[in-house]
PDB file of C-alpha atoms in Angstrom:
ATOM      1  CA  GLU A1171     -64.064 -39.114 -20.681  1.00 64.00           C
ATOM      2  CA  ALA A1172     -66.074 -37.413 -17.974  1.00 77.00           C
ATOM      3  CA  GLY A1173     -68.699 -34.960 -19.256  1.00 91.00           C
ATOM      4  CA  VAL A1174     -69.671 -31.531 -17.857  1.00 95.00           C
ATOM      5  CA  ALA A1175     -70.724 -31.836 -14.208  1.00 95.00           C
ATOM      6  CA  GLN A1176     -73.330 -29.528 -12.614  1.00 96.00           C
ATOM      7  CA  SER A1177     -74.932 -29.387  -9.171  1.00 95.00           C
ATOM      8  CA  PRO A1178     -77.401 -29.236  -7.800  1.00 96.00           C
ATOM      9  CA  ARG A1179     -79.882 -30.793 -10.221  1.00 95.00           C
ATOM     10  CA  TYR A1180     -82.796 -29.004  -8.615  1.00 96.00           C
ATOM     11  CA  LYS A1181     -83.326 -26.041  -6.434  1.00 97.00           C
ATOM     12  CA  ILE A1182     -86.398 -24.488  -4.969  1.00 97.00           C
ATOM     13  CA  ILE A1183     -86.145 -21.124  -3.299  1.00 97.00           C
ATOM     14  CA  GLU A1184     -88.370 -18.181  -2.379  1.00 97.00           C
ATOM     15  CA  LYS A1185     -88.021 -14.831  -4.066  1.00 95.00           C
ATOM     16  CA  ARG A1186     -85.370 -12.486  -2.678  1.00 96.00           C
ATOM     17  CA  GLN A1187     -83.271 -15.568  -1.487  1.00 97.00           C
ATOM     18  CA  SER A1188     -79.871 -16.313  -2.943  1.00 97.00           C
ATOM     19  CA  VAL A1189     -78.753 -19.364  -4.860  1.00 97.00           C
ATOM     20  CA  ALA A1190     -75.585 -20.657  -6.289  1.00 97.00           C
ATOM     21  CA  PHE A1191     -74.858 -23.200  -9.091  1.00 97.00           C
ATOM     22  CA  TRP A1192     -71.615 -25.017  -9.654  1.00 97.00           C
ATOM     23  CA  CYS A1193     -70.059 -26.340 -12.946  1.00 97.00           C
ATOM     24  CA  ASN A1194     -67.063 -28.414 -13.655  1.00 96.00           C
ATOM     25  CA  PRO A1195     -66.286 -28.516 -17.412  1.00 96.00           C
ATOM     26  CA  ILE A1196     -64.643 -31.238 -19.437  1.00 95.00           C
ATOM     27  CA  SER A1197     -60.907 -31.361 -18.729  1.00 93.00           C
ATOM     28  CA  GLY A1198     -58.819 -29.230 -21.094  1.00 90.00           C
ATOM     29  CA  HIS A1199     -61.823 -27.148 -22.336  1.00 92.00           C
ATOM     30  CA  ALA A1200     -60.747 -23.533 -22.493  1.00 90.00           C
ATOM     31  CA  THR A1201     -64.124 -21.985 -22.769  1.00 91.00           C
ATOM     32  CA  LEU A1202     -66.980 -22.245 -20.430  1.00 94.00           C
ATOM     33  CA  TYR A1203     -70.553 -20.950 -20.949  1.00 95.00           C
ATOM     34  CA  TRP A1204     -73.587 -20.398 -18.701  1.00 97.00           C
ATOM     35  CA  TYR A1205     -76.993 -20.405 -20.340  1.00 96.00           C
ATOM     36  CA  GLN A1206     -80.507 -19.779 -19.088  1.00 96.00           C
ATOM     37  CA  GLN A1207     -83.190 -21.720 -20.653  1.00 94.00           C
ATOM     38  CA  ILE A1208     -86.807 -20.797 -19.934  1.00 93.00           C
ATOM     39  CA  LEU A1209     -89.381 -23.426 -20.573  1.00 89.00           C
ATOM     40  CA  GLY A1210     -90.103 -23.718 -24.358  1.00 87.00           C
ATOM     41  CA  GLN A1211     -87.209 -21.557 -25.392  1.00 89.00           C
ATOM     42  CA  GLY A1212     -83.720 -22.018 -26.637  1.00 91.00           C
ATOM     43  CA  PRO A1213     -80.664 -21.518 -24.407  1.00 93.00           C
ATOM     44  CA  LYS A1214     -79.768 -17.897 -23.840  1.00 93.00           C
ATOM     45  CA  LEU A1215     -76.207 -17.112 -23.101  1.00 93.00           C
ATOM     46  CA  LEU A1216     -75.567 -15.440 -19.804  1.00 96.00           C
ATOM     47  CA  ILE A1217     -71.822 -15.312 -19.538  1.00 95.00           C
ATOM     48  CA  GLN A1218     -68.844 -16.825 -21.484  1.00 93.00           C
ATOM     49  CA  PHE A1219     -65.390 -17.413 -19.899  1.00 93.00           C
ATOM     50  CA  GLN A1220     -62.194 -18.118 -21.809  1.00 90.00           C
ATOM     51  CA  ASN A1221     -59.820 -19.598 -19.277  1.00 87.00           C
ATOM     52  CA  ASN A1222     -60.033 -17.179 -16.383  1.00 83.00           C
ATOM     53  CA  GLY A1223     -61.302 -14.177 -18.254  1.00 90.00           C
ATOM     54  CA  VAL A1224     -64.771 -13.081 -19.215  1.00 92.00           C
ATOM     55  CA  VAL A1225     -65.386 -12.951 -23.029  1.00 89.00           C
ATOM     56  CA  ASP A1226     -69.088 -11.919 -23.103  1.00 89.00           C
ATOM     57  CA  ASP A1227     -71.404 -11.066 -20.227  1.00 92.00           C
ATOM     58  CA  SER A1228     -73.582  -8.603 -22.162  1.00 90.00           C
ATOM     59  CA  GLN A1229     -76.812 -10.513 -21.313  1.00 91.00           C
ATOM     60  CA  LEU A1230     -75.966 -11.117 -17.647  1.00 95.00           C
ATOM     61  CA  PRO A1231     -78.288  -9.140 -15.321  1.00 94.00           C
ATOM     62  CA  LYS A1232     -75.394  -7.825 -13.330  1.00 94.00           C
ATOM     63  CA  ASP A1233     -77.466  -6.254 -10.610  1.00 95.00           C
ATOM     64  CA  ARG A1234     -78.380  -9.732  -9.363  1.00 97.00           C
ATOM     65  CA  PHE A1235     -76.310 -12.348 -11.203  1.00 97.00           C
ATOM     66  CA  SER A1236     -72.573 -12.850 -10.796  1.00 97.00           C
ATOM     67  CA  ALA A1237     -70.223 -15.548 -11.960  1.00 97.00           C
ATOM     68  CA  GLU A1238     -66.652 -16.515 -11.626  1.00 95.00           C
ATOM     69  CA  ARG A1239     -64.297 -19.168 -12.984  1.00 94.00           C
ATOM     70  CA  LEU A1240     -61.794 -20.378 -10.484  1.00 81.00           C
ATOM     71  CA  LYS A1241     -58.248 -20.986 -11.824  1.00 84.00           C
ATOM     72  CA  GLY A1242     -59.789 -21.429 -15.336  1.00 82.00           C
ATOM     73  CA  VAL A1243     -61.441 -24.721 -14.413  1.00 91.00           C
ATOM     74  CA  ASP A1244     -64.614 -24.802 -12.174  1.00 95.00           C
ATOM     75  CA  SER A1245     -67.253 -22.022 -12.295  1.00 97.00           C
ATOM     76  CA  THR A1246     -70.017 -20.786 -10.101  1.00 97.00           C
ATOM     77  CA  LEU A1247     -73.025 -18.828 -10.986  1.00 98.00           C
ATOM     78  CA  LYS A1248     -74.912 -16.862  -8.279  1.00 98.00           C
ATOM     79  CA  ILE A1249     -78.243 -15.167  -8.141  1.00 97.00           C
ATOM     80  CA  GLN A1250     -78.883 -12.627  -5.243  1.00 96.00           C
ATOM     81  CA  PRO A1251     -81.702 -11.785  -4.814  1.00 96.00           C
ATOM     82  CA  ALA A1252     -83.740 -14.107  -6.915  1.00 96.00           C
ATOM     83  CA  LYS A1253     -86.880 -13.027  -8.702  1.00 96.00           C
ATOM     84  CA  LEU A1254     -89.856 -15.062  -9.881  1.00 97.00           C
ATOM     85  CA  GLU A1255     -88.786 -14.636 -13.483  1.00 96.00           C
ATOM     86  CA  ASP A1256     -85.488 -16.346 -12.743  1.00 97.00           C
ATOM     87  CA  SER A1257     -87.185 -19.657 -12.730  1.00 97.00           C
ATOM     88  CA  ALA A1258     -85.495 -21.620 -15.408  1.00 96.00           C
ATOM     89  CA  VAL A1259     -83.003 -24.311 -16.207  1.00 96.00           C
ATOM     90  CA  TYR A1260     -79.392 -23.160 -15.952  1.00 97.00           C
ATOM     91  CA  LEU A1261     -77.096 -24.954 -18.196  1.00 97.00           C
ATOM     92  CA  CYS A1262     -73.259 -24.988 -18.231  1.00 97.00           C
ATOM     93  CA  ALA A1263     -71.392 -25.933 -21.312  1.00 96.00           C
ATOM     94  CA  SER A1264     -67.772 -26.104 -22.333  1.00 94.00           C
ATOM     95  CA  SER A1265     -65.754 -26.142 -25.570  1.00 91.00           C
ATOM     96  CA  LEU A1266     -62.244 -26.491 -26.646  1.00 88.00           C
ATOM     97  CA  SER A1267     -62.248 -23.176 -28.524  1.00 78.00           C
ATOM     98  CA  ALA A1268     -59.702 -20.646 -27.222  1.00 69.00           C
ATOM     99  CA  GLY A1269     -60.923 -17.615 -29.243  1.00 66.00           C
ATOM    100  CA  GLY A1270     -61.857 -16.393 -32.674  1.00 63.00           C
ATOM    101  CA  LEU A1271     -63.875 -18.532 -35.183  1.00 59.00           C
ATOM    102  CA  GLY A1272     -63.934 -21.862 -33.590  1.00 64.00           C
ATOM    103  CA  GLY A1273     -65.684 -24.147 -36.031  1.00 69.00           C
ATOM    104  CA  ARG A1274     -65.345 -27.582 -34.745  1.00 73.00           C
ATOM    105  CA  LEU A1275     -63.491 -26.281 -31.727  1.00 74.00           C
ATOM    106  CA  ASN A1276     -66.617 -24.493 -30.859  1.00 79.00           C
ATOM    107  CA  ILE A1277     -68.734 -27.577 -30.360  1.00 86.00           C
ATOM    108  CA  GLN A1278     -70.263 -27.213 -26.991  1.00 91.00           C
ATOM    109  CA  TYR A1279     -70.898 -30.015 -24.462  1.00 94.00           C
ATOM    110  CA  PHE A1280     -73.620 -29.462 -22.002  1.00 95.00           C
ATOM    111  CA  GLY A1281     -74.190 -30.439 -18.382  1.00 95.00           C
ATOM    112  CA  ALA A1282     -77.536 -31.810 -17.228  1.00 92.00           C
ATOM    113  CA  GLY A1283     -78.486 -28.366 -15.901  1.00 95.00           C
ATOM    114  CA  THR A1284     -79.880 -27.109 -12.679  1.00 96.00           C
ATOM    115  CA  ARG A1285     -83.757 -26.628 -12.680  1.00 96.00           C
ATOM    116  CA  LEU A1286     -84.487 -23.522 -10.491  1.00 97.00           C
ATOM    117  CA  SER A1287     -87.947 -22.746  -9.193  1.00 97.00           C
ATOM    118  CA  VAL A1288     -88.400 -19.351  -7.498  1.00 97.00           C
ATOM    119  CA  LEU A1289     -91.667 -19.266  -5.439  1.00 96.00           C
TER     120      LEU A1289
ATOM    121  CA  GLN B 426     -78.960 -12.321 -33.682  1.00 76.00           C
ATOM    122  CA  GLN B 427     -81.130 -15.344 -32.600  1.00 87.00           C
ATOM    123  CA  PRO B 428     -81.771 -17.619 -35.549  1.00 93.00           C
ATOM    124  CA  VAL B 429     -85.381 -18.383 -36.431  1.00 94.00           C
ATOM    125  CA  GLN B 430     -86.425 -22.051 -36.732  1.00 96.00           C
ATOM    126  CA  SER B 431     -89.384 -23.572 -38.513  1.00 94.00           C
ATOM    127  CA  PRO B 432     -91.703 -25.207 -37.954  1.00 96.00           C
ATOM    128  CA  GLN B 433     -92.090 -24.703 -34.217  1.00 95.00           C
ATOM    129  CA  ALA B 434     -93.455 -28.216 -33.778  1.00 96.00           C
ATOM    130  CA  VAL B 435     -94.081 -31.239 -35.852  1.00 96.00           C
ATOM    131  CA  ILE B 436     -95.723 -34.667 -35.291  1.00 97.00           C
ATOM    132  CA  LEU B 437     -94.661 -37.654 -37.327  1.00 95.00           C
ATOM    133  CA  ARG B 438     -95.535 -41.298 -37.497  1.00 96.00           C
ATOM    134  CA  GLU B 439     -92.600 -43.611 -37.370  1.00 96.00           C
ATOM    135  CA  GLY B 440     -91.047 -44.036 -40.728  1.00 95.00           C
ATOM    136  CA  GLU B 441     -92.009 -40.461 -41.953  1.00 96.00           C
ATOM    137  CA  ASP B 442     -89.642 -37.739 -42.988  1.00 96.00           C
ATOM    138  CA  ALA B 443     -89.218 -34.221 -41.616  1.00 96.00           C
ATOM    139  CA  VAL B 444     -87.251 -31.153 -42.460  1.00 97.00           C
ATOM    140  CA  ILE B 445     -86.354 -28.444 -39.905  1.00 97.00           C
ATOM    141  CA  ASN B 446     -85.165 -25.057 -41.072  1.00 97.00           C
ATOM    142  CA  CYS B 447     -82.829 -22.456 -39.492  1.00 96.00           C
ATOM    143  CA  SER B 448     -82.530 -19.013 -40.776  1.00 95.00           C
ATOM    144  CA  SER B 449     -80.179 -16.198 -39.676  1.00 92.00           C
ATOM    145  CA  SER B 450     -80.058 -12.524 -40.407  1.00 89.00           C
ATOM    146  CA  LYS B 451     -76.324 -12.460 -40.105  1.00 86.00           C
ATOM    147  CA  ALA B 452     -73.619 -14.030 -42.165  1.00 83.00           C
ATOM    148  CA  LEU B 453     -72.820 -17.598 -40.882  1.00 84.00           C
ATOM    149  CA  TYR B 454     -69.399 -19.238 -40.337  1.00 84.00           C
ATOM    150  CA  SER B 455     -70.882 -22.440 -39.051  1.00 87.00           C
ATOM    151  CA  VAL B 456     -74.079 -24.010 -37.934  1.00 91.00           C
ATOM    152  CA  HIS B 457     -74.406 -26.578 -35.077  1.00 92.00           C
ATOM    153  CA  TRP B 458     -77.415 -28.843 -34.599  1.00 94.00           C
ATOM    154  CA  TYR B 459     -78.327 -30.120 -31.091  1.00 95.00           C
ATOM    155  CA  ARG B 460     -81.208 -32.364 -29.855  1.00 95.00           C
ATOM    156  CA  GLN B 461     -82.631 -32.009 -26.433  1.00 94.00           C
ATOM    157  CA  LYS B 462     -84.918 -34.583 -24.852  1.00 94.00           C
ATOM    158  CA  HIS B 463     -87.314 -33.585 -22.177  1.00 88.00           C
ATOM    159  CA  GLY B 464     -85.475 -32.835 -18.887  1.00 86.00           C
ATOM    160  CA  GLU B 465     -82.014 -33.590 -20.366  1.00 89.00           C
ATOM    161  CA  ALA B 466     -79.159 -31.537 -21.689  1.00 89.00           C
ATOM    162  CA  PRO B 467     -78.768 -30.605 -25.283  1.00 91.00           C
ATOM    163  CA  VAL B 468     -76.779 -33.161 -27.236  1.00 93.00           C
ATOM    164  CA  PHE B 469     -74.560 -32.209 -30.206  1.00 91.00           C
ATOM    165  CA  LEU B 470     -75.636 -33.816 -33.499  1.00 92.00           C
ATOM    166  CA  MET B 471     -73.431 -32.301 -36.165  1.00 89.00           C
ATOM    167  CA  ILE B 472     -71.697 -29.100 -37.341  1.00 88.00           C
ATOM    168  CA  LEU B 473     -71.667 -27.637 -40.918  1.00 89.00           C
ATOM    169  CA  LEU B 474     -68.917 -25.326 -41.775  1.00 83.00           C
ATOM    170  CA  LYS B 475     -68.866 -22.504 -44.353  1.00 76.00           C
ATOM    171  CA  GLY B 476     -68.576 -24.060 -47.780  1.00 68.00           C
ATOM    172  CA  GLY B 477     -71.979 -25.460 -48.474  1.00 58.00           C
ATOM    173  CA  GLU B 478     -71.176 -28.698 -46.721  1.00 62.00           C
ATOM    174  CA  GLN B 479     -73.801 -31.418 -46.350  1.00 62.00           C
ATOM    175  CA  LYS B 480     -73.367 -33.893 -43.572  1.00 65.00           C
ATOM    176  CA  GLY B 481     -75.065 -37.064 -42.415  1.00 64.00           C
ATOM    177  CA  HIS B 482     -75.396 -38.916 -39.230  1.00 67.00           C
ATOM    178  CA  ASP B 483     -77.263 -42.182 -39.605  1.00 73.00           C
ATOM    179  CA  LYS B 484     -80.638 -41.156 -41.120  1.00 84.00           C
ATOM    180  CA  ILE B 485     -80.212 -37.534 -40.056  1.00 90.00           C
ATOM    181  CA  SER B 486     -78.470 -35.098 -42.399  1.00 90.00           C
ATOM    182  CA  ALA B 487     -78.133 -31.410 -42.882  1.00 91.00           C
ATOM    183  CA  SER B 488     -77.342 -28.836 -45.403  1.00 89.00           C
ATOM    184  CA  PHE B 489     -75.906 -25.224 -45.202  1.00 89.00           C
ATOM    185  CA  ASN B 490     -76.526 -22.486 -47.650  1.00 87.00           C
ATOM    186  CA  GLU B 491     -74.255 -19.679 -46.904  1.00 85.00           C
ATOM    187  CA  LYS B 492     -75.765 -17.210 -49.434  1.00 87.00           C
ATOM    188  CA  LYS B 493     -79.252 -17.676 -47.953  1.00 88.00           C
ATOM    189  CA  GLN B 494     -77.868 -17.791 -44.439  1.00 90.00           C
ATOM    190  CA  GLN B 495     -79.835 -20.927 -43.847  1.00 92.00           C
ATOM    191  CA  SER B 496     -79.437 -24.525 -42.684  1.00 93.00           C
ATOM    192  CA  SER B 497     -81.840 -27.430 -42.887  1.00 94.00           C
ATOM    193  CA  LEU B 498     -81.853 -30.616 -40.994  1.00 95.00           C
ATOM    194  CA  TYR B 499     -83.376 -33.751 -42.729  1.00 94.00           C
ATOM    195  CA  LEU B 500     -84.679 -36.647 -40.652  1.00 94.00           C
ATOM    196  CA  THR B 501     -85.609 -39.636 -42.794  1.00 92.00           C
ATOM    197  CA  ALA B 502     -87.528 -42.719 -41.793  1.00 92.00           C
ATOM    198  CA  SER B 503     -87.976 -41.273 -38.306  1.00 93.00           C
ATOM    199  CA  GLN B 504     -87.750 -43.483 -35.248  1.00 93.00           C
ATOM    200  CA  LEU B 505     -89.341 -43.044 -31.835  1.00 95.00           C
ATOM    201  CA  SER B 506     -85.976 -42.071 -30.423  1.00 93.00           C
ATOM    202  CA  TYR B 507     -85.873 -39.032 -32.678  1.00 95.00           C
ATOM    203  CA  SER B 508     -88.381 -37.269 -30.388  1.00 96.00           C
ATOM    204  CA  GLY B 509     -87.135 -34.260 -28.752  1.00 96.00           C
ATOM    205  CA  THR B 510     -86.553 -30.492 -29.382  1.00 96.00           C
ATOM    206  CA  TYR B 511     -83.950 -29.604 -32.082  1.00 97.00           C
ATOM    207  CA  PHE B 512     -82.018 -26.460 -31.848  1.00 96.00           C
ATOM    208  CA  CYS B 513     -79.600 -24.956 -34.363  1.00 95.00           C
ATOM    209  CA  GLY B 514     -76.761 -22.846 -32.991  1.00 92.00           C
ATOM    210  CA  THR B 515     -75.161 -20.398 -35.300  1.00 91.00           C
ATOM    211  CA  GLU B 516     -71.634 -18.993 -35.248  1.00 86.00           C
ATOM    212  CA  ASN B 517     -71.501 -15.485 -36.784  1.00 79.00           C
ATOM    213  CA  GLY B 518     -67.760 -14.766 -36.290  1.00 68.00           C
ATOM    214  CA  GLY B 519     -65.857 -12.850 -33.753  1.00 61.00           C
ATOM    215  CA  ALA B 520     -66.420 -14.299 -30.315  1.00 62.00           C
ATOM    216  CA  ASN B 521     -66.486 -18.011 -30.230  1.00 69.00           C
ATOM    217  CA  ASN B 522     -70.083 -18.405 -29.044  1.00 79.00           C
ATOM    218  CA  LEU B 523     -73.271 -19.700 -30.479  1.00 85.00           C
ATOM    219  CA  PHE B 524     -76.732 -18.162 -30.883  1.00 90.00           C
ATOM    220  CA  PHE B 525     -79.382 -20.774 -30.332  1.00 92.00           C
ATOM    221  CA  GLY B 526     -82.611 -20.814 -32.327  1.00 92.00           C
ATOM    222  CA  THR B 527     -86.100 -20.966 -30.998  1.00 90.00           C
ATOM    223  CA  GLY B 528     -86.318 -24.718 -31.281  1.00 94.00           C
ATOM    224  CA  THR B 529     -88.449 -27.234 -33.081  1.00 96.00           C
ATOM    225  CA  ARG B 530     -90.303 -29.741 -31.036  1.00 96.00           C
ATOM    226  CA  LEU B 531     -90.405 -33.086 -32.927  1.00 97.00           C
ATOM    227  CA  THR B 532     -92.809 -35.876 -31.782  1.00 97.00           C
ATOM    228  CA  VAL B 533     -92.630 -39.342 -33.371  1.00 96.00           C
ATOM    229  CA  ILE B 534     -95.608 -41.556 -32.650  1.00 96.00           C
ATOM    230  CA  PRO B 535     -96.005 -45.227 -33.341  1.00 94.00           C
TER     231      PRO B 535
END
């Protein structure tokens, strides 16, 4: 079974530029998550989709970050304009869970991530 | 709602044991444990559901104490391959997401 695919693996941009990340979750997984992981810290949830809809985007800096999930499958995360503090690894994960207390359905499978450096 | 892990870092010699703790201020429905090697994605290890369950995976096991809102990960007879950062992810109920802990960096040396 194919895992979660992310691209690109690495990106270097200058501040105030824009950048986009792409994620393809495991087939059949209803829920997709985007996390920001700053060096030495745990993953921090940015946005959570359930099928096409947004479940939680409370920690997404909406003035510069946006995300969409196309037809309930692939997703893109965009940053415009980027700031120095956006330098981090952006992880995408997916799970089978379709809402409520997931338990085993909530097990998340992660992609390899995109390492973003903002200069 | 981020759980707190302890210790922050630990260094072991091959064959030694370690315990990693995860503590939450919120009532827990489930606790997930992941391991992340440097430059790689977090990999799921095991899940513990409400009910005081204890699980094992090779020489890695975990316990879940609902009343104390805590979980512990036990690594016995550590191997070099156990090196990495361990995260707990807690499910508090409601939305089907996890809050990840601060991480524990485990280094196993020969």
